[in-house]
mmCIF file of C-alpha atoms and ligand atoms in Angstrom:
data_model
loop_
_atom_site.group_PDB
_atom_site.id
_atom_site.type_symbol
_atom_site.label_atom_id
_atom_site.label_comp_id
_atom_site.label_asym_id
_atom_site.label_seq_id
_atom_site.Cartn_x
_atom_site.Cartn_y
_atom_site.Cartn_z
ATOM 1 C CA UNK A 890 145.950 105.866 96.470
ATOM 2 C CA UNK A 891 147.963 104.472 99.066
ATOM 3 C CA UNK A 892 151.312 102.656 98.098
ATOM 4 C CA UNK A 893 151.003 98.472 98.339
ATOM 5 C CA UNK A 894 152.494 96.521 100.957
ATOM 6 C CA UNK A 895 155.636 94.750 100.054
ATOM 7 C CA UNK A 896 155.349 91.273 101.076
ATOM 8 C CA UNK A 897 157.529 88.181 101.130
ATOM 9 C CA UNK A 898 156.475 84.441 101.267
ATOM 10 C CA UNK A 899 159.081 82.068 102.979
ATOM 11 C CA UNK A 900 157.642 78.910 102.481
ATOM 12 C CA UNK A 901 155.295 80.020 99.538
ATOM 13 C CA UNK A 902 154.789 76.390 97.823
ATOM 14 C CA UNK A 903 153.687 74.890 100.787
ATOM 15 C CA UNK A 904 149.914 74.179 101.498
ATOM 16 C CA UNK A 905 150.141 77.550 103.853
ATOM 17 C CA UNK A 906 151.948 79.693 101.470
ATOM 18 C CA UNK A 907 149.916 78.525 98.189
ATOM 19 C CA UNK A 908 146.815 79.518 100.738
ATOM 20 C CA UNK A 909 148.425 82.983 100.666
ATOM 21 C CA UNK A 910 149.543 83.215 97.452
ATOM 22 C CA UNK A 911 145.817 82.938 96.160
ATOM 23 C CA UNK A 912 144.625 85.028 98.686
ATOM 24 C CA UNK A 913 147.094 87.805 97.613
ATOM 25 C CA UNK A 914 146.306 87.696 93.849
ATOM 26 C CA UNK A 915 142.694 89.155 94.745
ATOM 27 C CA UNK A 916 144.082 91.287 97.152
ATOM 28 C CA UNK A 917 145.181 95.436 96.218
ATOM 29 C CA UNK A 918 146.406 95.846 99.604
ATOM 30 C CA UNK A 919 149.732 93.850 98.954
ATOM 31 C CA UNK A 920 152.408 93.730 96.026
ATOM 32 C CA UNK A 921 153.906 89.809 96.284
ATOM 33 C CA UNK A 922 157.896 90.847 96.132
ATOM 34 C CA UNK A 923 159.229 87.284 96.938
ATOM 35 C CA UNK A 924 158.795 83.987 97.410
ATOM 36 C CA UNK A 925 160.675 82.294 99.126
ATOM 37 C CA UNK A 926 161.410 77.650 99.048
ATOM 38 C CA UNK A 927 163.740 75.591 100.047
ATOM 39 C CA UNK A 928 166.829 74.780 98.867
ATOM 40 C CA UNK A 929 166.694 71.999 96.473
ATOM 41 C CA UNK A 930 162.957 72.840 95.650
ATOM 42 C CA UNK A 931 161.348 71.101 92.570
ATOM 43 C CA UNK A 932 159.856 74.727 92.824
ATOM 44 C CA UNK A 933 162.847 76.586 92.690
ATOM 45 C CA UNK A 934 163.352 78.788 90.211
ATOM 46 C CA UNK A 935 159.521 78.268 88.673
ATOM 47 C CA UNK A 936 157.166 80.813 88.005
ATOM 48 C CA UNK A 937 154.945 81.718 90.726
ATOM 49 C CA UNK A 938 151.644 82.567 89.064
ATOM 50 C CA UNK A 939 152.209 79.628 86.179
ATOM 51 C CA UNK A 940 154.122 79.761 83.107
ATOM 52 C CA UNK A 941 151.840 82.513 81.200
ATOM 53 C CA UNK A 942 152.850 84.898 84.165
ATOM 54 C CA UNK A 943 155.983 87.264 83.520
ATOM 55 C CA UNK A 944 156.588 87.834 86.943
ATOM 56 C CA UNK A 945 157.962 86.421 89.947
ATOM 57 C CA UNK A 946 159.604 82.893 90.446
ATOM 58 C CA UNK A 947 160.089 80.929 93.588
ATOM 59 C CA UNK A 948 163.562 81.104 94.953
ATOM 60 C CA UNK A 949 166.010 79.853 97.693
ATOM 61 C CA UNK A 950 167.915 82.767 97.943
ATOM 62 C CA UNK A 951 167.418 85.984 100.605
ATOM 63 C CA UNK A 952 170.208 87.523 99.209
ATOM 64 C CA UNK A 953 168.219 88.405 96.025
ATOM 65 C CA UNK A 954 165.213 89.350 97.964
ATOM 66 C CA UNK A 955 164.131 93.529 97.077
ATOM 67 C CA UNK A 956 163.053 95.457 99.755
ATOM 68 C CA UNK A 957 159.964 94.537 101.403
ATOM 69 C CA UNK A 958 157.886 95.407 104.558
ATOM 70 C CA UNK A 959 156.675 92.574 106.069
ATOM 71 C CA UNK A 960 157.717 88.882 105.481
ATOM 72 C CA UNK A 961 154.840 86.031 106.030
ATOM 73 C CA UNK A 962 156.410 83.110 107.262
ATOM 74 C CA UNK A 963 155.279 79.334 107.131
ATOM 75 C CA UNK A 964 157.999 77.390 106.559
ATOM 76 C CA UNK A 965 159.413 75.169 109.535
ATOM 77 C CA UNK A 966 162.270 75.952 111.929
ATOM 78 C CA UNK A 967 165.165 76.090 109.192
ATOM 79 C CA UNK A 968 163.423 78.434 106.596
ATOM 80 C CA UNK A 969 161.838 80.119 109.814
ATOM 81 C CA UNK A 970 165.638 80.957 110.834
ATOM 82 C CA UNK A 971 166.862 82.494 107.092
ATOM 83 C CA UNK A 972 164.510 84.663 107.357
ATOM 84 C CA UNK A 973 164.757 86.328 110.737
ATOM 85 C CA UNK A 974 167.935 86.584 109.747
ATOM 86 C CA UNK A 975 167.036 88.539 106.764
ATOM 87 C CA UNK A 976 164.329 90.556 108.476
ATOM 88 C CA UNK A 977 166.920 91.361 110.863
ATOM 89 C CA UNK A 978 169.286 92.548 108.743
ATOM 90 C CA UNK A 979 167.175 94.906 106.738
ATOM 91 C CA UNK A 980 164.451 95.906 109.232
ATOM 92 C CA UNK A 981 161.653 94.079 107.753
ATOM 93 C CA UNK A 982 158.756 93.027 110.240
ATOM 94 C CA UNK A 983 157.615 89.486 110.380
ATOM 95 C CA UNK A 984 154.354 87.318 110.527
ATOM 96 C CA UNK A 985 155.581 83.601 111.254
ATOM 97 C CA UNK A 986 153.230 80.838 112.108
ATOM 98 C CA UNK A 987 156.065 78.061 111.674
ATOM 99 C CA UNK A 988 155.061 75.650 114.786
ATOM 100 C CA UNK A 989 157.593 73.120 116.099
ATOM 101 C CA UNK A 990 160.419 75.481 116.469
ATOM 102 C CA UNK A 991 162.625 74.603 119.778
ATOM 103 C CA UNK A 992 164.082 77.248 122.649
ATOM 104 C CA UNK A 993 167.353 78.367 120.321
ATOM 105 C CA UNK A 994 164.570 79.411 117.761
ATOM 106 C CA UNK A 995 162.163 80.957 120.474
ATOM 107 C CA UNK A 996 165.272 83.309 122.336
ATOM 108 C CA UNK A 997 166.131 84.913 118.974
ATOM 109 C CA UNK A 998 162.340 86.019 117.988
ATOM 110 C CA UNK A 999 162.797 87.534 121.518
ATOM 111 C CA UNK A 1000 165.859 89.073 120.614
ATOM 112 C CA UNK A 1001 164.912 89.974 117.321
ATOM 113 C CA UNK A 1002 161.477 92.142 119.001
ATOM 114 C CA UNK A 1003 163.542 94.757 120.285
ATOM 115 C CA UNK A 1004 164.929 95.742 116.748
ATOM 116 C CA UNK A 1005 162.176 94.727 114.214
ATOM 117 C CA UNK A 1006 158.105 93.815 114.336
ATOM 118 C CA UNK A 1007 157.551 90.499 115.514
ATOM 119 C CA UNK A 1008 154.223 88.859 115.241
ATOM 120 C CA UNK A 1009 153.821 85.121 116.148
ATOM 121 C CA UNK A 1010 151.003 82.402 116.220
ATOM 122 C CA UNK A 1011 150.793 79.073 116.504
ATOM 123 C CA UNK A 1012 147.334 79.695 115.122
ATOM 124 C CA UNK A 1013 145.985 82.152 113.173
ATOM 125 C CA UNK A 1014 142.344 81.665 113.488
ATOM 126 C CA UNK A 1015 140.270 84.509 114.592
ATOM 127 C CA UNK A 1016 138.057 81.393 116.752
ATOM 128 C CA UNK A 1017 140.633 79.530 118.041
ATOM 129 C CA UNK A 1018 141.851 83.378 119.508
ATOM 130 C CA UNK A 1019 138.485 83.407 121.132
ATOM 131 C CA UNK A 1020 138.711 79.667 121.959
ATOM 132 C CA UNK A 1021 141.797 80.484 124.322
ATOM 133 C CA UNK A 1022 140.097 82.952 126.131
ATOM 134 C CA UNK A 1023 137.493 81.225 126.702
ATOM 135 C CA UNK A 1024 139.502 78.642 128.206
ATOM 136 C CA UNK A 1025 141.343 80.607 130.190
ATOM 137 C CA UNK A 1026 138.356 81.455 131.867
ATOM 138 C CA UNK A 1027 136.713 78.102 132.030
ATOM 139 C CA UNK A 1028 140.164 76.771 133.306
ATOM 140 C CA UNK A 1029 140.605 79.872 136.294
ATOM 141 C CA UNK A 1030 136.880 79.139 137.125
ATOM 142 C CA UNK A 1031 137.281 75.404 137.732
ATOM 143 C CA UNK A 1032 140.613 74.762 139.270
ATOM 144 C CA UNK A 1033 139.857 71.660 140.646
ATOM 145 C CA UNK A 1034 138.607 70.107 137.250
ATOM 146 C CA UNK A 1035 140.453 67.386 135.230
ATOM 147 C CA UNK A 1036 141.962 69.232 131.680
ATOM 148 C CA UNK A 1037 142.698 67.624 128.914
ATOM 149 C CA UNK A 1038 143.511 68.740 125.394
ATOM 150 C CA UNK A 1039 142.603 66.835 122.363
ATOM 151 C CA UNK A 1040 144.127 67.667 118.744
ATOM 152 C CA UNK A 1041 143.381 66.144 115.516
ATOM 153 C CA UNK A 1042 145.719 67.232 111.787
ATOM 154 C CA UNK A 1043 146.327 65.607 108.738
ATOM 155 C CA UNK A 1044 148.902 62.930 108.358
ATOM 156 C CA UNK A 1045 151.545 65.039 107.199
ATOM 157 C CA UNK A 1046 152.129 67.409 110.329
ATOM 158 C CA UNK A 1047 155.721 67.049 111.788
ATOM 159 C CA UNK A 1048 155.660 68.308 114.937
ATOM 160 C CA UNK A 1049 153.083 66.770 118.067
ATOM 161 C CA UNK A 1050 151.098 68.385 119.948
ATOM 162 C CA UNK A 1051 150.536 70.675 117.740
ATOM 163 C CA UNK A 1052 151.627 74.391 118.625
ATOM 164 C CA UNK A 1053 148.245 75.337 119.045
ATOM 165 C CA UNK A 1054 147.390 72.632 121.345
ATOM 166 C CA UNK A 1055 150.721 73.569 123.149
ATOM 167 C CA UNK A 1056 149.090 77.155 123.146
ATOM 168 C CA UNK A 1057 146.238 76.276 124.472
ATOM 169 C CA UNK A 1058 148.011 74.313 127.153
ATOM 170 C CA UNK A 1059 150.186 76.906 128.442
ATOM 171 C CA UNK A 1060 146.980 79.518 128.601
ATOM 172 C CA UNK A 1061 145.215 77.461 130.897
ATOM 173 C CA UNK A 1062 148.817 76.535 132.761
ATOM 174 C CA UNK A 1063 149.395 80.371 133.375
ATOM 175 C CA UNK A 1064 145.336 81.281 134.156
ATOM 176 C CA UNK A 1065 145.877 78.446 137.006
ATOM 177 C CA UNK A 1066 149.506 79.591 138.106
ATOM 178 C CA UNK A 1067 151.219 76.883 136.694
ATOM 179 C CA UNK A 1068 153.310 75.823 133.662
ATOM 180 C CA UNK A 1069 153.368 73.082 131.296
ATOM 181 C CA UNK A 1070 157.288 71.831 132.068
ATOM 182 C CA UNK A 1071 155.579 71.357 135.905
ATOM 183 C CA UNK A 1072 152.235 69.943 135.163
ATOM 184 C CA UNK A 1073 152.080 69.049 131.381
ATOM 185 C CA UNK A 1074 151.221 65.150 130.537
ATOM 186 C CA UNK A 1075 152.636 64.160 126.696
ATOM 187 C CA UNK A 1076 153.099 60.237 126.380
ATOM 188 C CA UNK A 1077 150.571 57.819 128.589
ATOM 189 C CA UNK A 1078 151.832 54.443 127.879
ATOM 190 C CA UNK A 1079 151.531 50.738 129.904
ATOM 191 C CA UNK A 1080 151.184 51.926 133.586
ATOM 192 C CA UNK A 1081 151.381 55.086 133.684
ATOM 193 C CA UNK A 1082 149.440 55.123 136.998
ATOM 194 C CA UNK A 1083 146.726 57.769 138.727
ATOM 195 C CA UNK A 1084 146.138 60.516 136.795
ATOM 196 C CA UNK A 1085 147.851 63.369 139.443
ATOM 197 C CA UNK A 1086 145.549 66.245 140.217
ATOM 198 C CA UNK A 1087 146.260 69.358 138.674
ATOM 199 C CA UNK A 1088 148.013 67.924 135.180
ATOM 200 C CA UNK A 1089 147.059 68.808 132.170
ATOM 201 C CA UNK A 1090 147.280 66.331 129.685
ATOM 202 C CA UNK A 1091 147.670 66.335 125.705
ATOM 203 C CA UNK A 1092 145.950 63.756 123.254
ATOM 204 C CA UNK A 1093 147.348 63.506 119.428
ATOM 205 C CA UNK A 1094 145.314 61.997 116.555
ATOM 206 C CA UNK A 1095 146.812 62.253 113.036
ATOM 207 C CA UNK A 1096 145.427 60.855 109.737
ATOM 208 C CA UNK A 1097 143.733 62.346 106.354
ATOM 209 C CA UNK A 1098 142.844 65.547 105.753
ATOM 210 C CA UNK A 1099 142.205 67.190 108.795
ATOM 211 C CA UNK A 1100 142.741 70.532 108.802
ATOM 212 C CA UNK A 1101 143.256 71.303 112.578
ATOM 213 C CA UNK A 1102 140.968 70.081 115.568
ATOM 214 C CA UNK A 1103 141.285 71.524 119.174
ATOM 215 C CA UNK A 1104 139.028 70.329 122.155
ATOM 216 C CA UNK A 1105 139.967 71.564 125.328
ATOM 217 C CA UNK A 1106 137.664 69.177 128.488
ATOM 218 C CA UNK A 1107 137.196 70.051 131.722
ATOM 219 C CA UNK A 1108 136.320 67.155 133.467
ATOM 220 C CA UNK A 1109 134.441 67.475 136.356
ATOM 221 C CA UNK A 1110 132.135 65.027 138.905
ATOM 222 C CA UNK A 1111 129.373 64.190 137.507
ATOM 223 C CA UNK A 1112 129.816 66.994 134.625
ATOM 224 C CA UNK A 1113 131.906 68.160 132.016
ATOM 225 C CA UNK A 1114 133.115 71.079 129.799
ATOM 226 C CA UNK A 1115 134.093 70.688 126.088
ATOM 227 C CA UNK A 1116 135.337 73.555 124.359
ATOM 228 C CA UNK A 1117 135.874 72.565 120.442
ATOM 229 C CA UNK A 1118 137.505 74.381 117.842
ATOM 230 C CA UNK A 1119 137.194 73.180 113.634
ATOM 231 C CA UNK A 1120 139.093 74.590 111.381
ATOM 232 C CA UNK A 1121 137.353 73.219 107.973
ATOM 233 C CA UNK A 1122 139.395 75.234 105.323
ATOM 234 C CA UNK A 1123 142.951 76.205 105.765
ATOM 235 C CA UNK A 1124 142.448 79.522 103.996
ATOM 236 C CA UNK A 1125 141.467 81.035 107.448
ATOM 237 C CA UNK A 1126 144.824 80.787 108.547
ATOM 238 C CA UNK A 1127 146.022 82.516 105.773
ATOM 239 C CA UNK A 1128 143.416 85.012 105.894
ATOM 240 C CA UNK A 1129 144.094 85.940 109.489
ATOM 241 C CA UNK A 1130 148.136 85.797 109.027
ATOM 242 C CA UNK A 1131 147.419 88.576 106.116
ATOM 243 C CA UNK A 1132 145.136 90.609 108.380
ATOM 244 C CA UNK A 1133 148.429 90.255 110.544
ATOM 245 C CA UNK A 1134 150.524 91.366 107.615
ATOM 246 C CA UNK A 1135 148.904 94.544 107.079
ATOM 247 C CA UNK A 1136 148.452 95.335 110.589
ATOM 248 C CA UNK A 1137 151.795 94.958 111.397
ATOM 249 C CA UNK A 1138 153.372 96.740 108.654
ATOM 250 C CA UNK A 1139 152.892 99.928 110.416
ATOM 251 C CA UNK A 1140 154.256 98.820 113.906
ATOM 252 C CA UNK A 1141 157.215 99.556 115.817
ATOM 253 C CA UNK A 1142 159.648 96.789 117.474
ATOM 254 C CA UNK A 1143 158.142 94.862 119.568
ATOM 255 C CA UNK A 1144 156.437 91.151 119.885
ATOM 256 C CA UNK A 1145 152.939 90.761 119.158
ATOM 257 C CA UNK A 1146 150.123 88.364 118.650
ATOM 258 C CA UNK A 1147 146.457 87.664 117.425
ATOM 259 C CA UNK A 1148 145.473 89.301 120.488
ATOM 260 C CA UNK A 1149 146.870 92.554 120.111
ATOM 261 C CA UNK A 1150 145.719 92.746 116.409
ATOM 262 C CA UNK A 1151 142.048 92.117 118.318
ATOM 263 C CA UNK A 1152 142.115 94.685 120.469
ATOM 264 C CA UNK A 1153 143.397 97.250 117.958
ATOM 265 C CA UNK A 1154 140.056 96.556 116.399
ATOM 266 C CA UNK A 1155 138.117 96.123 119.342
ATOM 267 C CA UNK A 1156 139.616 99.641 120.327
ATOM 268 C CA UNK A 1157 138.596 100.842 116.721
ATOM 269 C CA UNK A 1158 135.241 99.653 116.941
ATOM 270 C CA UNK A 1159 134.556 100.989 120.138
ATOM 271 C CA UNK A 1160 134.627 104.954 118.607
HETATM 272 N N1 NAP B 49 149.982 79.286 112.696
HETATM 273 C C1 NAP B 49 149.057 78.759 111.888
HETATM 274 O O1 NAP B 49 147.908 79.231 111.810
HETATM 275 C C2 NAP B 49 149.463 77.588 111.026
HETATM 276 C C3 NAP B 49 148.554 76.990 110.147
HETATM 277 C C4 NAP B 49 148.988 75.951 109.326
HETATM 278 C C5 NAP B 49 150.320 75.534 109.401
HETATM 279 N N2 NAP B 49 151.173 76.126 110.293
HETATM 280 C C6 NAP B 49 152.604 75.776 110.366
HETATM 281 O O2 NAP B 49 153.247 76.380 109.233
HETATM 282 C C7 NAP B 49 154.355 75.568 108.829
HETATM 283 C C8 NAP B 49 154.187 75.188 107.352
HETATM 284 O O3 NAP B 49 152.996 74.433 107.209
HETATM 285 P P1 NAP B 49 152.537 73.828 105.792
HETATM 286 O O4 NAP B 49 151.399 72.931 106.094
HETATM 287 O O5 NAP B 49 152.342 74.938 104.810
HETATM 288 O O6 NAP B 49 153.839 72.983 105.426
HETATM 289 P P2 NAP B 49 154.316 72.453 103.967
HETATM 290 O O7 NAP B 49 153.174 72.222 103.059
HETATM 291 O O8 NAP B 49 155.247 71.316 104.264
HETATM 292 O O9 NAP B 49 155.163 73.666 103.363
HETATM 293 C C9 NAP B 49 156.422 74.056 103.870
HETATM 294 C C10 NAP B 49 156.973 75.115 102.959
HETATM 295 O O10 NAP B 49 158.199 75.596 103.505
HETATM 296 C C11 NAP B 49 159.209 75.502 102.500
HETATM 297 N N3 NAP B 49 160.503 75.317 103.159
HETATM 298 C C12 NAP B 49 160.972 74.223 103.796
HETATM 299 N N4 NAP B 49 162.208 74.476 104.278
HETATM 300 C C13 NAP B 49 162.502 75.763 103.932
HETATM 301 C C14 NAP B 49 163.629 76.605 104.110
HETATM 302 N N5 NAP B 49 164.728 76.186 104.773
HETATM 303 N N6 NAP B 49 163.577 77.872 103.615
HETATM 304 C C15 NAP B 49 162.481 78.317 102.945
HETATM 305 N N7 NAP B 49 161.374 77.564 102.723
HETATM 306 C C16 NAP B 49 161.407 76.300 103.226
HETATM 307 C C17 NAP B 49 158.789 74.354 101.607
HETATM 308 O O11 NAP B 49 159.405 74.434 100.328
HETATM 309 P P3 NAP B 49 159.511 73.154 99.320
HETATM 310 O O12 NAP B 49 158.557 72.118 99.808
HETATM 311 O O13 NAP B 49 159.143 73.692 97.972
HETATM 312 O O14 NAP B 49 160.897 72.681 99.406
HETATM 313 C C18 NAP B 49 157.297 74.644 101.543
HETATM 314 O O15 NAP B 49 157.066 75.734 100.666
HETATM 315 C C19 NAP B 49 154.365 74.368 109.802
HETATM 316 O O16 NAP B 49 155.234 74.658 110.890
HETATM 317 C C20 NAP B 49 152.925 74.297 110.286
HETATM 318 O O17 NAP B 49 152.785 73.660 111.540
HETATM 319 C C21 NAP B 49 150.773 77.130 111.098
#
């Protein structure tokens, strides 16, 4: 039998993290090593798998963590931050969907590819990966049409857009040889004035229990694209971030995403 893959949680009482965690139990591919909260946690220091369990409690501290092979990240810029630090250190790869995470954050997950594996989304839903290529196409082939991106989440979500609408965004941006700091629209408010060709502008509605809603329109004359994404249960983004997991495990340094987990299987599939 193959030996299990060691995997840390950061962020493993969260809504993400408990996705994972029940995921995991059912799953022979990993052995859970840590879990990882935040300082000051009312989890801190509780057991993982409820009181009956003998084994692992949720902790604060890296510096207790055993060695492991891949970390799963989704905490939020802070937690994201400890634990680079600590995949860094000991040559763990990591999985991190943390969103909201500014341009300090970005430039060391750059830095950190060319020692350890590094694999990021913003989403990790296998049809929201086939959503953005889709619009990359739709957006190449009408260049001239209006884009706008719509997202719906929950009421609790910190950061706006979310980082998969800002994904979206900047696929289109690059498939029309732009950017989103030249042509991205984020606040319309009083008199804004004529919409300029060629932006490409983001809509934010937050409230209940969405779990994550992406429509990407091309708005034409006379006739329009919509290209919608619904995520319904949030255990397909912990699904896909395990598939991630175990397929990057085995990697060398470098910085990857859904994509290249896609066409490993694509390539596979193809034999
Ligand atoms: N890429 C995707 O597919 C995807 C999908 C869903 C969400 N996300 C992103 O993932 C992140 C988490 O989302 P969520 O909905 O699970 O949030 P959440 O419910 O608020 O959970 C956040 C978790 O992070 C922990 N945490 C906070 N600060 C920490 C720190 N400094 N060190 C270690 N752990 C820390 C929290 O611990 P305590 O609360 O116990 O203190 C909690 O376990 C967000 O950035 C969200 O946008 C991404």
């Amino acid at each position: 039998m193959t030996q299990a893959i060691r995997l840390a949680i950061n962020g493993a009482s969260g809504r993400m993290g408990r996705a994972l965690l029940a995921l995991i139990r059912e799953d022979r591919r990993f052995e859970l090593v840590h879990a990882v909260v935040s300082a000051g946690s009312e989890h801190d220091g509780t057991p993982v798998f409820g009181e009956l369990s003998t084994s692992l409690r949720y902790t604060h501290d890296w510096s207790a963590a055993p060695g492991a092979d891949v970390v799963v990240d989704f905490s939020g810029p802070d937690g994201l931050s400890a634990a680079l630090a600590h995949c860094i250190e000991h040559r763990i790869a990591l999985v991190t969907g943390t969103t909201g995470i500014d341009a300090t954050i970005e430039a060391q997950l750059d830095d950190a590819a060319r020692r350890i594996a590094v694999l990021r989304a913003a989403n990790f839903s296998l049809g929201v990966a086939v959503l953005t290529r889709l619009l990359r196409e739709a957006a190449a082939a009408l260049p001239d049409w209006d884009l706008e991106i719509v997202e719906a989440h929950h009421g609790r979500k910190e950061d706006a857009p979310s980082g998969t609408a800002l994904a979206l965004g900047h696929a289109a941006a690059t498939a029309r040889g732009t950017t989103l700091e030249k042509d991205g629209v984020y606040v319309r408010e009083g008199r804004p004035g004529a919409r300029r060709s060629g932006n490409i502008g983001f809509a934010v509605v937050r409230g209940g229990d969405v779990v994550g809603e992406h429509t990407a329109l091309l708005l034409g004359h006379g006739e329009r694209v919509e290209l919608s994404h619904r995520a319904t249960d949030r255990s397909i983004f912990a699904r896909g971030a395990l598939e991630a997991a175990a397929w990057l495990a085995g990697q060398k340094p470098g910085s990857y995403s859904i994509d290249d987990l896609l066409q490993t299987r694509h390539a596979k599939a193809a034999l």
